[in-house]
mmCIF file of C-alpha atoms in Angstrom:
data_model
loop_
_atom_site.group_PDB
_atom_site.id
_atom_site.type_symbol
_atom_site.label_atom_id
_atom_site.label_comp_id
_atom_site.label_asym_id
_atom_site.label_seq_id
_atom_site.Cartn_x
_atom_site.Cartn_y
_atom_site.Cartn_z
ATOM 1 C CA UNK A 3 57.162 92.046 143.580
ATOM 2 C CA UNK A 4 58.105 88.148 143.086
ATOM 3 C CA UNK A 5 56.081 88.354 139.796
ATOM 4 C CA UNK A 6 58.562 91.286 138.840
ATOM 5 C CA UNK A 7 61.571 89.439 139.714
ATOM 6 C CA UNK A 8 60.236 86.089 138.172
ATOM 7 C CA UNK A 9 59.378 87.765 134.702
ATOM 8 C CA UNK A 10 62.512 89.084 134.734
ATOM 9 C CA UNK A 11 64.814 86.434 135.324
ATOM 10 C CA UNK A 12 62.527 84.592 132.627
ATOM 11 C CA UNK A 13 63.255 87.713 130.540
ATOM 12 C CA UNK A 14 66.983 87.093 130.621
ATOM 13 C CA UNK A 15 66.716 83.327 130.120
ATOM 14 C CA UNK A 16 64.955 83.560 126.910
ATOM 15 C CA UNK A 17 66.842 85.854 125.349
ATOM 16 C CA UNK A 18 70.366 84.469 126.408
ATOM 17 C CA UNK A 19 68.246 81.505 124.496
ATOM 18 C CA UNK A 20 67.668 83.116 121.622
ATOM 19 C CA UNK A 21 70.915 85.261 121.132
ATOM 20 C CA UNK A 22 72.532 81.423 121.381
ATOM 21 C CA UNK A 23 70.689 79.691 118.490
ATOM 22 C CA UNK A 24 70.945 82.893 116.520
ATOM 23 C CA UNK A 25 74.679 82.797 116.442
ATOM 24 C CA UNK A 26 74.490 79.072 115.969
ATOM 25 C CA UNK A 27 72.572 79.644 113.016
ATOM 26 C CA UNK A 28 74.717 82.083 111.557
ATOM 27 C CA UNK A 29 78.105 79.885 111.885
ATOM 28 C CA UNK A 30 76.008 76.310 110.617
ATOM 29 C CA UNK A 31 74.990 79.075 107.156
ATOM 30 C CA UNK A 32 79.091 80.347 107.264
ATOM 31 C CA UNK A 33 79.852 76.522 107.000
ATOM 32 C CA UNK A 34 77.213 75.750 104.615
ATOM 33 C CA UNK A 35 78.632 78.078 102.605
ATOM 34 C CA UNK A 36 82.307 76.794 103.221
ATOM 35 C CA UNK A 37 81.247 73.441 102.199
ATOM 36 C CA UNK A 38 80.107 74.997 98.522
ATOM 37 C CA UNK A 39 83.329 77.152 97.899
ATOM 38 C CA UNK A 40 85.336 73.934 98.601
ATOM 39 C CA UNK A 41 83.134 71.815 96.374
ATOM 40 C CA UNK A 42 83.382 74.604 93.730
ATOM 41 C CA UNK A 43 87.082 75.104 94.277
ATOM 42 C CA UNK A 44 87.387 71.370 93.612
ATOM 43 C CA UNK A 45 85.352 71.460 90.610
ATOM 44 C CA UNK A 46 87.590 74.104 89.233
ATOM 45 C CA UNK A 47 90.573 72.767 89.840
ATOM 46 C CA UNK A 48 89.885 69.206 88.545
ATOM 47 C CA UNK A 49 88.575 71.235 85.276
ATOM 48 C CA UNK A 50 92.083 73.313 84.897
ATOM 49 C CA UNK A 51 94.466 69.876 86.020
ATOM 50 C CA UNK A 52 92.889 68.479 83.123
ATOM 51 C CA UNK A 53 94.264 69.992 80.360
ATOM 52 C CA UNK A 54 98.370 69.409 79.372
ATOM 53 C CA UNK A 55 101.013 71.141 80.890
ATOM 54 C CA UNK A 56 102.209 73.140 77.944
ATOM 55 C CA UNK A 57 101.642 73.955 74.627
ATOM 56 C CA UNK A 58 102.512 71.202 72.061
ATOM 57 C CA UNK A 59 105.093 73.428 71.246
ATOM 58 C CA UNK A 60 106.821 75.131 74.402
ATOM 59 C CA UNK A 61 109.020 76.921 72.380
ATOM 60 C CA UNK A 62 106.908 78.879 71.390
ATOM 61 C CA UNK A 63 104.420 78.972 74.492
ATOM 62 C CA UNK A 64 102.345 82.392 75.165
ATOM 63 C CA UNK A 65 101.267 82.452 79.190
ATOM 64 C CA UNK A 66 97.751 82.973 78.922
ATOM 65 C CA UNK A 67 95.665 82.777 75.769
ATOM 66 C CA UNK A 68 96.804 81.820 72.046
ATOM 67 C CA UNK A 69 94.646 84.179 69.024
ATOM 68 C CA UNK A 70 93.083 81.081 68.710
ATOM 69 C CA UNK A 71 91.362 80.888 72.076
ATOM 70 C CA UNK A 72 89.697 83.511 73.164
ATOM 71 C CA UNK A 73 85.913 82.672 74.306
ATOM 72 C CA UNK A 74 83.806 85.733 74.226
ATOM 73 C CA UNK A 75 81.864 84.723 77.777
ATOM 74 C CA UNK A 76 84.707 82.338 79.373
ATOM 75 C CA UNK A 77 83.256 79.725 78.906
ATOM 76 C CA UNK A 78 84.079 78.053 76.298
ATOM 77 C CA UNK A 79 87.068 75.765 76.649
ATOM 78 C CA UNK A 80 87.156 73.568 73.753
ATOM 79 C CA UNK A 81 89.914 75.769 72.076
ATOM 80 C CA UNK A 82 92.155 75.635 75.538
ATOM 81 C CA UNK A 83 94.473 73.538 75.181
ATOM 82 C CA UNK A 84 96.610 73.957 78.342
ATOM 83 C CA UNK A 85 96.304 75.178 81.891
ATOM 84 C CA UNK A 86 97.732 78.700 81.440
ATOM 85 C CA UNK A 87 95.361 79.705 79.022
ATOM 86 C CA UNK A 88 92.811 79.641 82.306
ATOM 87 C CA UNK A 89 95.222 82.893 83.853
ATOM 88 C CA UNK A 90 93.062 85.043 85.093
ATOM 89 C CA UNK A 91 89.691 83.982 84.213
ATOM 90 C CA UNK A 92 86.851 84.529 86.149
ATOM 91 C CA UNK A 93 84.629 81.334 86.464
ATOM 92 C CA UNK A 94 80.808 80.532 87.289
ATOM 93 C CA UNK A 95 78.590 77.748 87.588
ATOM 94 C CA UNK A 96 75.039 77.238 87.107
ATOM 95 C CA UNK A 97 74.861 74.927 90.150
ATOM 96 C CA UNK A 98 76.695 77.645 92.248
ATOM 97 C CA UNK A 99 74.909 80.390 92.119
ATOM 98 C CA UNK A 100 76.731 83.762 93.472
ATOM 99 C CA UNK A 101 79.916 81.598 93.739
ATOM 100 C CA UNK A 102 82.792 82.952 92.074
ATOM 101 C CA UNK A 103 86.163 81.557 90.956
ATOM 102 C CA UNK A 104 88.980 82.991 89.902
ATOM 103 C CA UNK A 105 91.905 81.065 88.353
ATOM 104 C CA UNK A 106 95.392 81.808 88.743
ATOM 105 C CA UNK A 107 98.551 80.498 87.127
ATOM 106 C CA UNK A 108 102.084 80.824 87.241
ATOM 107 C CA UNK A 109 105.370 79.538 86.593
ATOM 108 C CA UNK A 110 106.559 77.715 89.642
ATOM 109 C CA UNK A 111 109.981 76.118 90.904
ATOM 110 C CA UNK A 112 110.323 73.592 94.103
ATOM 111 C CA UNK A 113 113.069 73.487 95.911
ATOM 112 C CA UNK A 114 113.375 69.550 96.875
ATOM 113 C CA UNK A 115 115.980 70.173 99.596
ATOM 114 C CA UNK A 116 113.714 72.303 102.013
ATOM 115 C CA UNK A 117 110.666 71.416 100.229
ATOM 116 C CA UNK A 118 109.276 74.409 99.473
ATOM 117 C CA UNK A 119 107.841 76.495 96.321
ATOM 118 C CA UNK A 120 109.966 78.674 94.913
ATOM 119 C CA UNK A 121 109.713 81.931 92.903
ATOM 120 C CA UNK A 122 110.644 81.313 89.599
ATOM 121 C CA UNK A 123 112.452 81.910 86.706
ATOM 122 C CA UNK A 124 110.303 81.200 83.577
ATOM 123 C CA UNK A 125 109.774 78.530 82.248
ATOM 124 C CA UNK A 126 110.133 76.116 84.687
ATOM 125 C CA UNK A 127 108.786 72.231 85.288
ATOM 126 C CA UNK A 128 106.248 73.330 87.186
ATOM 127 C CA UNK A 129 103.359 75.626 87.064
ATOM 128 C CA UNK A 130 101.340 76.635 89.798
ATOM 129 C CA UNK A 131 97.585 76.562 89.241
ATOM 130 C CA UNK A 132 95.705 78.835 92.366
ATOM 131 C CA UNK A 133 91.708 79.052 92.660
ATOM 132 C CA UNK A 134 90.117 81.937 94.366
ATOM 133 C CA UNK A 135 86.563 81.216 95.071
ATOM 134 C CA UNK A 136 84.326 84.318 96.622
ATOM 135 C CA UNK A 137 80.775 83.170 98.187
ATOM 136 C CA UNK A 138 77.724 85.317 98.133
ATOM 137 C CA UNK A 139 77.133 87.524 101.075
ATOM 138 C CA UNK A 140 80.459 87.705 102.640
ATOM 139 C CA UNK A 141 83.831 89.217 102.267
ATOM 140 C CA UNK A 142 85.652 85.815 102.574
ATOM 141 C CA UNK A 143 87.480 84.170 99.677
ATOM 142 C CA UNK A 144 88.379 80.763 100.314
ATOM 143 C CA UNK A 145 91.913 79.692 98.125
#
């Protein structure tokens, strides 16, 4: 009977154990995974900062693409030639494989007495540039 008793409180010990480092395992992968939609999120959004405001002619500015720039796979930026033209687009990287990012942008007003964006009322100063990045495996989108 104390053998009973013994291999069952042993029973319960190891599997409390192992139900603990499985769900330690699973949140260390969700932050793993974190950590590369941030990185990739970064990478996009030092890629879209990098290109000029506005056309070199706002007068005549089209949100989105020009007829000259439009990339059949996305990829291929050398005709953008500012951020808007990135609306919408869908990005991926070679070194982020099953990661995901999509690129919004806006027009976009601040209001500098309670310091807070605005909706707009196009064109504005400001434009709002928003990256959605989706990670393999989960439902979660990190912006």
């Amino acid at each position: 009977m104390d053998v009973v008793v013994g291999v069952t409180i042993i029973s319960l010990i190891v599997g409390g154990t192992f139900s603990v480092i499985s769900t330690l395992l699973r949140l260390n992968a969700n932050g793993y995974i974190q950590t590369q939609a941030i990185w990739m999120g970064n990478s996009v959004m030092e890629i879209v900062t990098g290109y000029e405001f506005s056309e070199a002619d706002p007068a005549g500015e089209v949100f989105g693409f020009e007829a000259d720039e439009t990339p059949a796979d996305g990829t291929a930026w050398n005709t953008f030639d500012d951020v808007d033209d990135f609306t919408d687009r869908t990005l991926t990287f070679d070194s982020y494989p099953g990661f995901t990012a999509t690129v919004r942008v806006d027009w976009s007003d601040y209001d500098e007495a309670a310091g807070l964006i605005t909706p707009p009322s196009p064109p504005t100063l400001f434009k709002e540039v928003r990256v959605e990045v989706s990670s393999p495996g989960t439902d979660n989108v990190l912006t």
